Each structure stands twice: as C-alpha cells, then as structure tokens.
Amino acid sequence: MIEILIADDEKLIRAGIAKMISKSIENIELKIVEAKNGQEALEICKTDEPQVLITDIRMPIMDGVELMKNVSALENKPKIIVLSGFDDFVYAKSAIQNGALSYILKPVDKTELINAVEQAITEFRKTEKQKTEDTLKNIINDGHVSDGIQFSDSDFVNGYYCVNILGKNCKKTVAQVLENVNYYTLEIKKHYESIIIPREAEYLIKSDFSLDTFAIGISSLSNNITSLRFYKKQAFIAVLQSFFSENKKGIFRYDESALTEQSDLDFTNLNDKCERCFSKLSVSSPEEIQKSINEIFVFKDSNQNIYAEELYFIYNKITENLMGRFAIYTQNDLYLDLKCIMIENILQCKNIAEWKKNVTDYAIYLSELLKKDNVEYPFIDEALAYIKSNFNKNINMAMVANEVSVNYTWFSEKFKEHIGMNFNEYIKKLRLDEACRLLEKNIYKVYEVAERSGFGDVKYFMKTFKEATGLTPSEWKKQHVSE
C-alpha cells in the first residue's frame, strides 16, 4: 500500500486533490491522508511514514518550507511534491533544496499532478528497493544480519531462490521478465546478474522463452535470509555447470541430491595439489607451473554437478588463498592486477580453457616476481612452510621469527608486506580453513575440530568461527555436509 499525505490549509483543495488521485491512479492500493497545516503534517510523517507528501507552501502554524526542512531530517522521508499559488523562484529553489521532486503551480493541472504522483511512487519504490539490496549485500558480506540492521523478509514469506543469469544484455531481459515481481539484485557485472527472487517467481524464470539464450543457475529453496551468502554461492556453483554443458545455455539447478549420492566427495586431494603448486611458485620453472596447474584441472567424475563443485573449489582456492596471499604484488603491478580481475570474473570466460590460461599466466608471472624477491627475503618462504606445518599447534610470531632467524619487528613488517595480512590474521585464516575442512568430514565433534585446527579453546573457536562465517560450527556443518 502507498500512503499519500496531502497538506493544505484549504479543505476544498485537499478534497479536490484526493479525488483526482483516487480516480486517476489504478492498480495501486492507496491510502490518502490529509493535514490542514505543516505541524499536523509533520506529526503524521513521523507516525505513519507516508511514501508521498503533497504540500502547499503557504500554511498556518508551519509553512511548507519549514515542513520540508523537518521532513528531510527524518530517517524514512517521503517523496515530496510542492504546490504553490505563487510563481516565485525563491519558493521553487527552497523546494528543490529540500528534496522536492516536483513543483506545481495552482490551480493544479490534473495531468501534471498525476504524472508527479506516479513519478514519486516510482522513485519511492526505487529507493526502497535500493535499501533492501544494500541490506542483502551486507548480509552476504557479513555472513549474517549485522547488529542494528532492520530487515523484513515479507517479500519471501514462502521462501526464496538465488539466481545467477549469464549472457549478453541479461539485466534488461531479466527486468522485463520480472517486471511485476519484487526481485533484488545482489551483484551485477558485464553480461552477468545475480538476483534473489521469491519462490512464486520461479515459474517465470523457467517458462519465459526470452531467457532461453542465457545460462541460468538456481540455488536450492531457502526460508532463511541469514543464510543468503550460502545460497548465493549455490547459484554461482550452479551456473558454473554451464562450462560442462554442450550448448552452455539453459537452466542449471544446484542439485543437493546429486551431492548426497556422491558420498565420497572430498577435496583433500585437490587441496593438496593446489597447495603444492602455490607453495613452490618461487622456485618452479614455467614448465613445472604449467604441469602443476594441469594436474589441478582434472575433472574425473561424470556428474556435472560435481564438476561445478570442483571448479568452484579451485576458483575459491585461487581467488582467496593464492591471490589473497600475494595481494601486495597485485597492488604494485598493473599486469598482475589485470590478470586478477580476469580470474575473478570467471563467468566472462568462454570456457574452462580460457580461464585456466588466465590462471597459468598469472602464476608464471607471479613466480618471476617472487624469484626476484626471494633473493632479498628468503625467510618469507621458510616462514610460510613452517607455519603451514605447525599452524595447528600453539605457535606465535615470535617463535616463527626465531625459527627463520629474523628480527621480530623486521619479520612482522615484511610478512605483512608480502602476504597482504598480518601474522595473526594469516594463521587465523589457516585455522578456519582447516576447521571447515574437518567439519566437512563429519567425523569430529566440535571440541575435536577446535583442537585439531589449532584453536584449542572450544569457546574461543566457536566465537571466532561465528564472527567469520555468521554460523556456529554445527550450523555450518548442517549446510555443507550431506548426511
């Protein structure tokens, strides 16, 4: 429902405007409220929070200019249309300064008024949609609904799907297909859009022929908005299936049942291949790097759902672990920065071979930079090797600096410069990654995971894990482990 507040000291004018609006605007449920002065209108704005305010300039007690100044300070302010019997630039200027969308002279022209009201409703809906999208993006970034954020998921009372659409001009086509649906954009790039839709809108995605030329990834159905990050990931993995499809178009669903049937789905071996490749970049030849990457990009299963899971694992290892670890090099090298962007935008690649080439180019170029630095700072690789072998033990930076025979302060400075994060952040990330890996195995209790991953104290582990993922270890396991 859209509430419209009409503020004017003349009763007949209020009634006339209300009649014009109610008879001319169709297909929108309206509630029209009246106020005879600015003070009364301000109180209604505070209590009712109307979406549109139509106000006269000249009113007793509080005029329109003062009303607009007060309304503009409200958290949920309406879209404003100003009426005036005075063709005076001063009033128009004041109205504009206080955020008015339209300035209409009396006697009011019906067509001009209705156009202004429809524009105000459209602008209000755009503003509200942007607020919701910002909140949803915060949920994705934080992994949960952050303190202080108010969010109503009334649009998703029957559940929601995350949907990724890949193809030329997809944004325009999606807007046309979902014109009458409350959907929200989570991410948008060239020829790519990630959205969240209510359950009822799924049939539009599946049945509209105008979407046949796109690759569309659809997540599982969810009723929990706090798990949005997880379901956005599902949609991303689903659309990755298009790399393994002959025509690369159509609808690709995240199939949890396929993963359940694959009971031995384990990325330990793939993880080891990635780590061996990454850890030897500073000493490997281009040929050795190429061979290591070829070994990583081996997809043996016959199920494209599993293919996509493996590809996502590789994508995540490269973008989070490898590129994150050497972020300082990317910041200082234009070519490396460009390659990082191309790697991150995997969905812009025509096929896996093209994306794999970007990864190879990045790794070989980075290797040359590392070899140059290794002459000056050989202790960094020594320290990383030591940390990876001992992060699940009670180690600290002083112990590592001593292990590689480097001054503590110098080590701290160079470690952060090369890795892109300080020692504590790095070791916490290693431990969290290990904790996730152990939870996925579904054979350890939470306190055992805390011990084996290096956190030790189970309360500290649970607190740190919740801060990092937005979920408790038990909640995370339920979402990531197929029973």
Short mmCIF file of C-alpha atoms in Angstrom, two decimals:
data_model
loop_
_atom_site.label_atom_id
_atom_site.label_comp_id
_atom_site.label_asym_id
_atom_site.label_seq_id
_atom_site.Cartn_x
_atom_site.Cartn_y
_atom_site.Cartn_z
CA MET A 1 0.00 0.00 0.00
CA ILE A 2 1.13 3.55 -0.81
CA GLU A 3 0.14 6.27 1.66
CA ILE A 4 -0.17 9.80 0.27
CA LEU A 5 -0.34 12.77 2.65
CA ILE A 6 -1.94 15.98 1.38
CA ALA A 7 -1.06 19.07 3.41
CA ASP A 8 -3.03 22.24 2.62
CA ASP A 9 -4.95 24.69 4.78
CA GLU A 10 -7.89 24.78 2.34
CA LYS A 11 -10.25 21.83 2.80
CA LEU A 12 -11.73 22.02 -0.71
CA ILE A 13 -8.28 21.90 -2.30
CA ARG A 14 -7.34 18.83 -0.23
CA ALA A 15 -10.56 17.11 -1.21
CA GLY A 16 -10.10 18.01 -4.88
CA ILE A 17 -6.55 16.66 -5.00
CA ALA A 18 -7.58 13.47 -3.19
CA LYS A 19 -10.39 12.92 -5.69
CA MET A 20 -8.06 13.47 -8.69
CA ILE A 21 -5.57 10.93 -7.35
CA SER A 22 -8.02 8.23 -6.28
CA LYS A 23 -9.86 8.33 -9.63
CA SER A 24 -6.77 8.51 -11.85
CA ILE A 25 -4.25 6.10 -10.36
CA GLU A 26 -5.15 2.45 -10.91
CA ASN A 27 -3.57 -0.89 -9.98
CA ILE A 28 -2.04 0.60 -6.83
CA GLU A 29 -3.62 0.30 -3.40
CA LEU A 30 -3.71 3.83 -1.98
CA LYS A 31 -4.36 5.38 1.40
CA ILE A 32 -4.89 9.15 1.27
CA VAL A 33 -4.42 11.17 4.47
CA GLU A 34 -4.97 14.90 4.95
CA ALA A 35 -3.39 17.59 7.14
CA LYS A 36 -4.51 21.22 7.47
CA ASN A 37 -1.10 22.67 8.38
CA GLY A 38 2.59 21.86 8.38
CA GLN A 39 2.77 20.89 12.06
CA GLU A 40 -0.03 18.37 11.68
CA ALA A 41 1.60 17.02 8.51
CA LEU A 42 4.95 16.63 10.28
CA GLU A 43 3.39 14.56 13.08
CA ILE A 44 1.73 12.28 10.50
CA CYS A 45 5.08 11.89 8.71
CA LYS A 46 6.65 10.78 11.98
CA THR A 47 3.91 8.30 12.94
CA ASP A 48 2.55 6.99 9.62
CA GLU A 49 5.67 7.38 7.49
CA PRO A 50 3.74 8.11 4.26
CA GLN A 51 5.50 7.41 0.99
CA VAL A 52 4.39 10.63 -0.77
CA LEU A 53 3.85 14.12 0.64
CA ILE A 54 1.94 16.75 -1.36
CA THR A 55 2.29 20.07 0.42
CA ASP A 56 1.25 23.66 -0.10
CA ILE A 57 3.85 26.34 0.53
CA ARG A 58 1.64 28.82 2.42
CA MET A 59 0.09 27.25 5.54
CA PRO A 60 -0.51 28.42 9.12
CA ILE A 61 1.49 27.30 12.18
CA MET A 62 4.18 25.72 9.99
CA ASP A 63 4.53 26.54 6.30
CA GLY A 64 5.61 24.15 3.54
CA VAL A 65 9.23 25.27 3.53
CA GLU A 66 9.64 24.60 7.25
CA LEU A 67 7.77 21.31 6.88
CA MET A 68 10.14 20.14 4.15
CA LYS A 69 13.18 21.06 6.24
CA ASN A 70 11.87 18.97 9.14
CA VAL A 71 10.78 16.07 6.94
CA SER A 72 14.17 15.92 5.18
CA ALA A 73 15.76 15.09 8.54
CA LEU A 74 13.56 12.03 9.08
CA GLU A 75 15.04 8.57 8.56
CA ASN A 76 12.10 7.41 6.43
CA LYS A 77 11.25 10.53 4.49
CA PRO A 78 8.53 10.69 1.84
CA LYS A 79 8.91 11.83 -1.74
CA ILE A 80 7.74 15.45 -1.86
CA ILE A 81 5.53 17.31 -4.34
CA VAL A 82 5.14 21.04 -3.73
CA LEU A 83 2.04 23.11 -4.58
CA SER A 84 2.10 26.90 -4.69
CA GLY A 85 -0.09 29.75 -5.79
CA PHE A 86 2.95 31.91 -6.23
CA ASP A 87 5.15 31.69 -9.31
CA ASP A 88 8.15 32.64 -7.24
CA PHE A 89 11.68 31.33 -7.87
CA VAL A 90 12.52 31.64 -4.16
CA TYR A 91 9.89 29.06 -3.26
CA ALA A 92 10.89 26.77 -6.10
CA LYS A 93 14.54 27.00 -5.08
CA SER A 94 13.71 26.20 -1.45
CA ALA A 95 11.58 23.23 -2.52
CA ILE A 96 14.40 21.82 -4.63
CA GLN A 97 16.95 22.31 -1.86
CA ASN A 98 14.74 20.29 0.47
CA GLY A 99 14.42 17.40 -1.93
CA ALA A 100 11.11 18.06 -3.69
CA LEU A 101 10.58 16.01 -6.85
CA SER A 102 8.05 18.39 -8.42
CA TYR A 103 6.90 22.00 -8.06
CA ILE A 104 3.32 22.57 -9.30
CA LEU A 105 1.56 25.90 -9.57
CA LYS A 106 -2.06 26.36 -8.50
CA PRO A 107 -4.65 25.95 -9.90
CA VAL A 108 -3.42 22.39 -10.16
CA ASP A 109 -3.40 20.77 -13.58
CA LYS A 110 -4.73 17.20 -13.22
CA THR A 111 -2.35 15.63 -15.74
CA GLU A 112 0.66 17.36 -14.22
CA LEU A 113 -0.35 16.27 -10.71
CA ILE A 114 -0.96 12.62 -11.63
CA ASN A 115 2.33 12.44 -13.52
CA ALA A 116 4.11 13.90 -10.47
CA VAL A 117 2.44 11.42 -8.09
CA GLU A 118 3.27 8.44 -10.32
CA GLN A 119 6.86 9.63 -10.55
CA ALA A 120 7.01 9.99 -6.75
CA ILE A 121 5.68 6.44 -6.25
CA THR A 122 8.22 5.10 -8.76
CA GLU A 123 11.07 6.97 -7.05
CA PHE A 124 9.95 5.74 -3.63
CA ARG A 125 9.94 2.14 -4.83
CA LYS A 126 13.41 2.59 -6.34
CA THR A 127 14.67 3.98 -3.03
CA GLU A 128 13.13 1.15 -1.02
CA LYS A 129 14.49 -1.45 -3.42
CA GLN A 130 17.98 0.05 -3.12
CA LYS A 131 17.73 -0.03 0.70
CA THR A 132 16.72 -3.70 0.60
CA GLU A 133 19.51 -4.55 -1.83
CA ASP A 134 22.07 -2.77 0.36
CA THR A 135 20.84 -4.76 3.37
CA LEU A 136 21.00 -8.04 1.46
CA LYS A 137 24.56 -7.25 0.32
CA ASN A 138 25.51 -6.53 3.94
CA ILE A 139 24.10 -9.92 4.94
CA ILE A 140 26.22 -11.58 2.23
CA ASN A 141 29.37 -9.68 3.23
CA ASP A 142 28.91 -10.29 6.98
CA GLY A 143 27.51 -13.79 6.68
CA HIS A 144 24.60 -12.83 8.95
CA VAL A 145 22.25 -9.96 9.78
CA SER A 146 24.51 -7.43 11.49
CA ASP A 147 23.52 -5.67 14.68
CA GLY A 148 21.50 -2.53 14.05
CA ILE A 149 20.21 -3.64 10.64
CA GLN A 150 16.43 -3.85 10.44
CA PHE A 151 15.20 -6.21 7.77
CA SER A 152 11.77 -7.53 6.90
CA ASP A 153 11.67 -10.56 4.63
CA SER A 154 7.94 -10.13 3.88
CA ASP A 155 8.76 -10.49 0.18
CA PHE A 156 9.99 -14.03 0.83
CA VAL A 157 7.34 -15.48 3.16
CA ASN A 158 7.19 -18.64 1.02
CA GLY A 159 10.95 -18.86 0.57
CA TYR A 160 13.42 -17.55 -1.98
CA TYR A 161 15.85 -18.65 -4.66
CA CYS A 162 19.19 -17.10 -5.56
CA VAL A 163 19.52 -16.95 -9.33
CA ASN A 164 22.59 -16.18 -11.47
CA ILE A 165 21.97 -15.16 -15.08
CA LEU A 166 24.79 -15.15 -17.61
CA GLY A 167 24.51 -13.72 -21.12
CA LYS A 168 24.51 -10.56 -23.22
CA ASN A 169 22.01 -7.89 -22.10
CA CYS A 170 20.76 -10.17 -19.31
CA LYS A 171 19.92 -7.26 -17.00
CA LYS A 172 17.46 -5.75 -19.49
CA THR A 173 15.82 -9.09 -20.23
CA VAL A 174 15.52 -10.02 -16.56
CA ALA A 175 13.90 -6.65 -15.80
CA GLN A 176 11.29 -7.33 -18.49
CA VAL A 177 10.57 -10.90 -17.39
CA LEU A 178 10.31 -9.95 -13.69
CA GLU A 179 8.64 -6.59 -14.26
CA ASN A 180 5.82 -7.30 -11.79
CA VAL A 181 7.93 -9.21 -9.26
CA ASN A 182 9.74 -7.97 -6.16
CA TYR A 183 13.20 -9.23 -7.01
CA TYR A 184 16.51 -7.78 -5.83
CA THR A 185 19.92 -7.53 -7.44
CA LEU A 186 22.82 -8.86 -5.34
CA GLU A 187 25.61 -8.37 -7.89
CA ILE A 188 25.88 -7.12 -11.43
CA LYS A 189 28.72 -7.19 -13.94
CA LYS A 190 29.02 -7.14 -17.70
CA HIS A 191 26.64 -9.79 -19.10
CA TYR A 192 26.04 -11.17 -15.60
CA GLU A 193 23.50 -10.57 -12.85
CA SER A 194 22.92 -12.28 -9.52
CA ILE A 195 19.43 -11.83 -8.06
CA ILE A 196 17.14 -13.10 -5.31
CA ILE A 197 13.55 -13.92 -6.21
CA PRO A 198 10.51 -15.03 -4.20
CA ARG A 199 9.51 -18.66 -4.60
CA GLU A 200 6.42 -17.71 -6.62
CA ALA A 201 8.55 -16.11 -9.36
CA GLU A 202 10.49 -19.26 -10.19
CA TYR A 203 7.97 -20.26 -12.87
CA LEU A 204 8.72 -17.03 -14.79
CA ILE A 205 12.41 -17.92 -14.92
CA LYS A 206 11.63 -21.46 -16.08
CA SER A 207 8.89 -20.68 -18.59
CA ASP A 208 9.79 -17.39 -20.30
CA PHE A 209 11.28 -18.10 -23.74
CA SER A 210 13.18 -14.80 -23.78
CA LEU A 211 15.60 -16.35 -21.25
CA ASP A 212 16.44 -19.35 -23.45
CA THR A 213 19.66 -17.75 -24.71
CA PHE A 214 21.11 -17.40 -21.20
CA ALA A 215 22.85 -19.70 -18.74
CA ILE A 216 20.86 -19.60 -15.51
CA GLY A 217 21.98 -21.05 -12.18
CA ILE A 218 19.33 -21.57 -9.49
CA SER A 219 20.02 -22.36 -5.83
CA SER A 220 18.04 -24.60 -3.54
CA LEU A 221 14.92 -23.13 -1.96
CA SER A 222 15.58 -21.33 1.33
CA ASN A 223 13.41 -19.84 4.06
CA ASN A 224 16.31 -18.35 6.00
CA ILE A 225 17.53 -14.94 4.83
CA THR A 226 20.53 -15.07 7.19
CA SER A 227 21.92 -17.91 5.04
CA LEU A 228 21.84 -15.77 1.89
CA ARG A 229 25.62 -15.98 1.39
CA PHE A 230 25.41 -19.77 1.27
CA TYR A 231 22.58 -19.81 -1.30
CA LYS A 232 24.25 -17.17 -3.45
CA LYS A 233 27.25 -19.50 -3.53
CA GLN A 234 24.94 -22.35 -4.59
CA ALA A 235 23.62 -20.29 -7.52
CA PHE A 236 27.19 -19.44 -8.53
CA ILE A 237 28.18 -23.12 -8.48
CA ALA A 238 25.02 -23.99 -10.41
CA VAL A 239 25.82 -21.58 -13.24
CA LEU A 240 29.38 -22.97 -13.38
CA GLN A 241 27.75 -26.15 -14.70
CA SER A 242 27.35 -24.29 -18.00
CA PHE A 243 31.11 -24.78 -18.57
CA PHE A 244 30.45 -28.52 -18.76
CA SER A 245 27.33 -28.32 -20.93
CA GLU A 246 27.40 -28.77 -24.69
CA ASN A 247 25.32 -25.70 -25.60
CA LYS A 248 26.26 -23.73 -22.45
CA LYS A 249 22.70 -22.37 -22.24
CA GLY A 250 19.63 -23.27 -20.21
CA ILE A 251 18.73 -23.71 -16.56
CA PHE A 252 21.22 -25.35 -14.18
CA ARG A 253 19.99 -26.19 -10.70
CA TYR A 254 22.05 -26.77 -7.61
CA ASP A 255 21.28 -30.45 -7.04
CA GLU A 256 21.79 -31.41 -3.42
CA SER A 257 20.62 -34.96 -4.08
CA ALA A 258 23.45 -35.48 -6.59
CA LEU A 259 25.94 -34.45 -3.92
CA THR A 260 24.29 -36.74 -1.39
CA GLU A 261 24.72 -39.69 -3.73
CA GLN A 262 28.41 -38.78 -4.12
CA SER A 263 29.18 -39.83 -0.56
CA ASP A 264 32.95 -39.71 -1.00
CA LEU A 265 33.04 -36.10 -2.21
CA ASP A 266 36.30 -34.95 -0.67
CA PHE A 267 38.56 -32.11 -1.82
CA THR A 268 41.57 -33.17 0.23
CA ASN A 269 43.50 -34.42 -2.79
CA LEU A 270 42.57 -31.36 -4.86
CA ASN A 271 43.53 -29.10 -1.99
CA ASP A 272 46.93 -30.78 -1.72
CA LYS A 273 47.55 -30.27 -5.44
CA CYS A 274 46.74 -26.57 -5.13
CA GLU A 275 48.94 -26.13 -2.08
CA ARG A 276 51.89 -27.88 -3.73
CA CYS A 277 51.57 -25.62 -6.74
CA PHE A 278 51.21 -22.42 -4.72
CA SER A 279 53.99 -23.18 -2.24
CA LYS A 280 56.58 -23.80 -4.98
CA LEU A 281 55.91 -20.77 -7.18
CA SER A 282 59.07 -19.04 -6.03
CA VAL A 283 61.27 -21.95 -7.14
CA SER A 284 59.34 -23.53 -10.03
CA SER A 285 60.06 -23.12 -13.73
CA PRO A 286 57.25 -22.07 -16.10
CA GLU A 287 57.08 -25.69 -17.33
CA GLU A 288 56.73 -27.02 -13.79
CA ILE A 289 53.99 -24.47 -13.02
CA GLN A 290 52.12 -25.43 -16.18
CA LYS A 291 52.33 -29.11 -15.22
CA SER A 292 51.07 -28.41 -11.68
CA ILE A 293 48.12 -26.41 -12.97
CA ASN A 294 47.27 -29.15 -15.48
CA GLU A 295 47.11 -31.61 -12.59
CA ILE A 296 44.72 -29.30 -10.74
CA PHE A 297 42.37 -29.00 -13.72
CA VAL A 298 41.47 -32.69 -13.94
CA PHE A 299 37.74 -33.43 -13.73
CA LYS A 300 37.22 -37.19 -13.46
CA ASP A 301 33.61 -37.52 -12.33
CA SER A 302 30.76 -37.98 -14.81
CA ASN A 303 28.34 -35.69 -12.95
CA GLN A 304 28.38 -32.01 -13.98
CA ASN A 305 27.14 -31.06 -10.51
CA ILE A 306 30.36 -32.48 -9.08
CA TYR A 307 32.39 -30.87 -11.87
CA ALA A 308 30.97 -27.49 -10.87
CA GLU A 309 31.75 -28.11 -7.18
CA GLU A 310 35.35 -28.95 -8.07
CA LEU A 311 35.68 -25.91 -10.31
CA TYR A 312 34.30 -23.67 -7.56
CA PHE A 313 36.80 -25.16 -5.10
CA ILE A 314 39.65 -24.34 -7.49
CA TYR A 315 38.22 -20.86 -8.09
CA ASN A 316 37.97 -20.21 -4.37
CA LYS A 317 41.48 -21.51 -3.65
CA ILE A 318 42.96 -19.25 -6.31
CA THR A 319 40.99 -16.07 -5.58
CA GLU A 320 41.06 -16.37 -1.78
CA ASN A 321 44.26 -18.24 -0.94
CA LEU A 322 46.68 -17.54 -3.78
CA MET A 323 45.65 -14.03 -4.82
CA GLY A 324 44.95 -13.05 -1.21
CA ARG A 325 48.34 -14.26 -0.08
CA PHE A 326 50.19 -12.22 -2.71
CA ALA A 327 47.88 -9.19 -2.71
CA ILE A 328 50.80 -6.79 -2.23
CA TYR A 329 52.24 -7.83 -5.60
CA THR A 330 48.91 -7.23 -7.32
CA GLN A 331 48.67 -3.73 -5.85
CA ASN A 332 52.05 -2.79 -7.31
CA ASP A 333 51.81 -4.42 -10.74
CA LEU A 334 49.29 -3.44 -13.42
CA TYR A 335 49.60 -6.68 -15.41
CA LEU A 336 49.07 -8.82 -12.32
CA ASP A 337 46.10 -6.68 -11.29
CA LEU A 338 44.53 -7.14 -14.73
CA LYS A 339 45.02 -10.91 -14.56
CA CYS A 340 43.42 -11.00 -11.11
CA ILE A 341 40.34 -9.24 -12.48
CA MET A 342 40.14 -11.72 -15.36
CA ILE A 343 40.46 -14.64 -12.94
CA GLU A 344 37.82 -13.27 -10.56
CA ASN A 345 35.43 -12.77 -13.48
CA ILE A 346 35.42 -16.46 -14.38
CA LEU A 347 31.92 -16.23 -15.83
CA GLN A 348 33.16 -13.83 -18.50
CA CYS A 349 35.35 -16.58 -19.97
CA LYS A 350 34.11 -18.61 -22.95
CA ASN A 351 35.26 -21.91 -21.48
CA ILE A 352 37.46 -23.50 -18.81
CA ALA A 353 40.48 -23.49 -21.11
CA GLU A 354 40.36 -19.69 -21.34
CA TRP A 355 40.07 -19.31 -17.58
CA LYS A 356 42.83 -21.85 -16.99
CA LYS A 357 45.10 -19.85 -19.30
CA ASN A 358 44.47 -16.72 -17.20
CA VAL A 359 45.40 -18.67 -14.06
CA THR A 360 48.56 -20.02 -15.71
CA ASP A 361 49.63 -16.59 -16.99
CA TYR A 362 49.10 -15.14 -13.52
CA ALA A 363 51.04 -17.91 -11.76
CA ILE A 364 54.04 -17.81 -14.14
CA TYR A 365 54.29 -14.02 -14.00
CA LEU A 366 53.93 -14.03 -10.21
CA SER A 367 56.61 -16.71 -9.99
CA GLU A 368 59.14 -14.42 -11.68
CA LEU A 369 58.37 -11.62 -9.22
CA LEU A 370 58.72 -13.99 -6.29
CA LYS A 371 62.10 -15.25 -7.52
CA LYS A 372 63.41 -11.70 -7.61
CA ASP A 373 62.22 -11.04 -4.06
CA ASN A 374 63.37 -14.39 -2.79
CA VAL A 375 66.96 -13.32 -3.19
CA GLU A 376 66.36 -10.44 -0.76
CA TYR A 377 63.76 -12.01 1.58
CA PRO A 378 64.24 -15.82 1.52
CA PHE A 379 62.91 -16.11 5.07
CA ILE A 380 59.31 -15.46 3.91
CA ASP A 381 59.03 -18.80 2.12
CA GLU A 382 60.79 -20.53 5.01
CA ALA A 383 58.33 -18.96 7.45
CA LEU A 384 55.29 -19.93 5.36
CA ALA A 385 56.48 -23.52 5.12
CA TYR A 386 56.99 -23.64 8.88
CA ILE A 387 53.58 -22.06 9.59
CA LYS A 388 51.74 -24.48 7.30
CA SER A 389 53.35 -27.41 9.06
CA ASN A 390 52.64 -26.09 12.55
CA PHE A 391 49.60 -23.78 12.45
CA ASN A 392 47.52 -26.34 14.34
CA LYS A 393 49.96 -26.10 17.23
CA ASN A 394 50.38 -23.33 19.79
CA ILE A 395 52.74 -21.11 17.79
CA ASN A 396 53.13 -17.33 17.63
CA MET A 397 55.02 -14.81 15.53
CA ALA A 398 57.98 -14.63 17.90
CA MET A 399 58.50 -18.39 17.54
CA VAL A 400 58.33 -18.21 13.74
CA ALA A 401 60.68 -15.21 13.53
CA ASN A 402 63.12 -17.10 15.74
CA GLU A 403 62.76 -20.22 13.59
CA VAL A 404 63.87 -18.31 10.46
CA SER A 405 66.47 -16.25 12.40
CA VAL A 406 65.00 -12.82 11.65
CA ASN A 407 64.40 -9.83 13.91
CA TYR A 408 60.81 -9.85 15.25
CA THR A 409 59.91 -6.31 14.10
CA TRP A 410 61.52 -6.72 10.68
CA PHE A 411 59.77 -10.06 10.23
CA SER A 412 56.38 -8.58 11.16
CA GLU A 413 56.78 -5.72 8.68
CA LYS A 414 57.95 -7.88 5.74
CA PHE A 415 55.44 -10.63 6.44
CA LYS A 416 52.50 -8.26 6.14
CA GLU A 417 54.05 -6.56 3.11
CA HIS A 418 54.39 -9.86 1.21
CA ILE A 419 51.30 -11.73 2.41
CA GLY A 420 48.85 -8.83 2.47
CA MET A 421 47.73 -9.50 6.06
CA ASN A 422 49.40 -9.62 9.44
CA PHE A 423 50.62 -12.82 11.09
CA ASN A 424 47.61 -13.29 13.38
CA GLU A 425 45.12 -12.78 10.53
CA TYR A 426 47.00 -15.26 8.36
CA ILE A 427 47.23 -18.02 10.93
CA LYS A 428 43.58 -17.50 11.93
CA LYS A 429 42.60 -17.93 8.27
CA LEU A 430 44.62 -21.16 8.02
CA ARG A 431 42.95 -22.48 11.15
CA LEU A 432 39.46 -21.52 9.93
CA ASP A 433 40.10 -23.21 6.58
CA GLU A 434 41.26 -26.33 8.41
CA ALA A 435 38.24 -26.21 10.73
CA CYS A 436 35.89 -26.07 7.72
CA ARG A 437 37.71 -29.00 6.13
CA LEU A 438 37.42 -31.06 9.31
CA LEU A 439 33.74 -30.18 9.76
CA GLU A 440 33.05 -31.32 6.19
CA LYS A 441 34.43 -34.74 7.04
CA ASN A 442 31.61 -35.04 9.61
CA ILE A 443 33.56 -37.40 11.87
CA TYR A 444 34.80 -34.99 14.56
CA LYS A 445 33.00 -33.32 17.44
CA VAL A 446 33.23 -29.52 17.69
CA TYR A 447 35.76 -29.61 20.52
CA GLU A 448 37.92 -32.03 18.47
CA VAL A 449 37.79 -29.67 15.49
CA ALA A 450 38.87 -26.81 17.78
CA GLU A 451 41.88 -28.82 18.95
CA ARG A 452 42.90 -30.25 15.57
CA SER A 453 42.67 -26.89 13.76
CA GLY A 454 44.85 -25.12 16.31
CA PHE A 455 42.28 -23.01 18.18
CA GLY A 456 42.49 -25.13 21.30
CA ASP A 457 39.85 -23.47 23.47
CA VAL A 458 36.43 -24.50 22.14
CA LYS A 459 34.65 -21.32 23.32
CA TYR A 460 37.17 -19.11 21.54
CA PHE A 461 36.89 -21.33 18.46
CA MET A 462 33.09 -21.05 18.36
CA LYS A 463 33.19 -17.28 18.85
CA THR A 464 35.82 -16.81 16.11
CA PHE A 465 34.04 -19.18 13.73
CA LYS A 466 30.70 -17.38 14.18
CA GLU A 467 32.33 -13.98 13.59
CA ALA A 468 33.99 -15.23 10.39
CA THR A 469 31.13 -17.22 8.85
CA GLY A 470 27.98 -15.92 10.52
CA LEU A 471 27.19 -19.51 11.60
CA THR A 472 28.05 -21.74 14.52
CA PRO A 473 30.19 -24.79 13.63
CA SER A 474 27.09 -27.00 13.96
CA GLU A 475 25.02 -24.74 11.70
CA TRP A 476 27.84 -24.60 9.17
CA LYS A 477 28.12 -28.39 9.16
CA LYS A 478 24.38 -28.79 8.51
CA GLN A 479 24.62 -26.55 5.46
CA HIS A 480 27.79 -28.07 4.00
CA VAL A 481 27.55 -31.75 4.83
CA SER A 482 25.22 -34.14 3.03
CA GLU A 483 24.04 -36.70 5.56
#
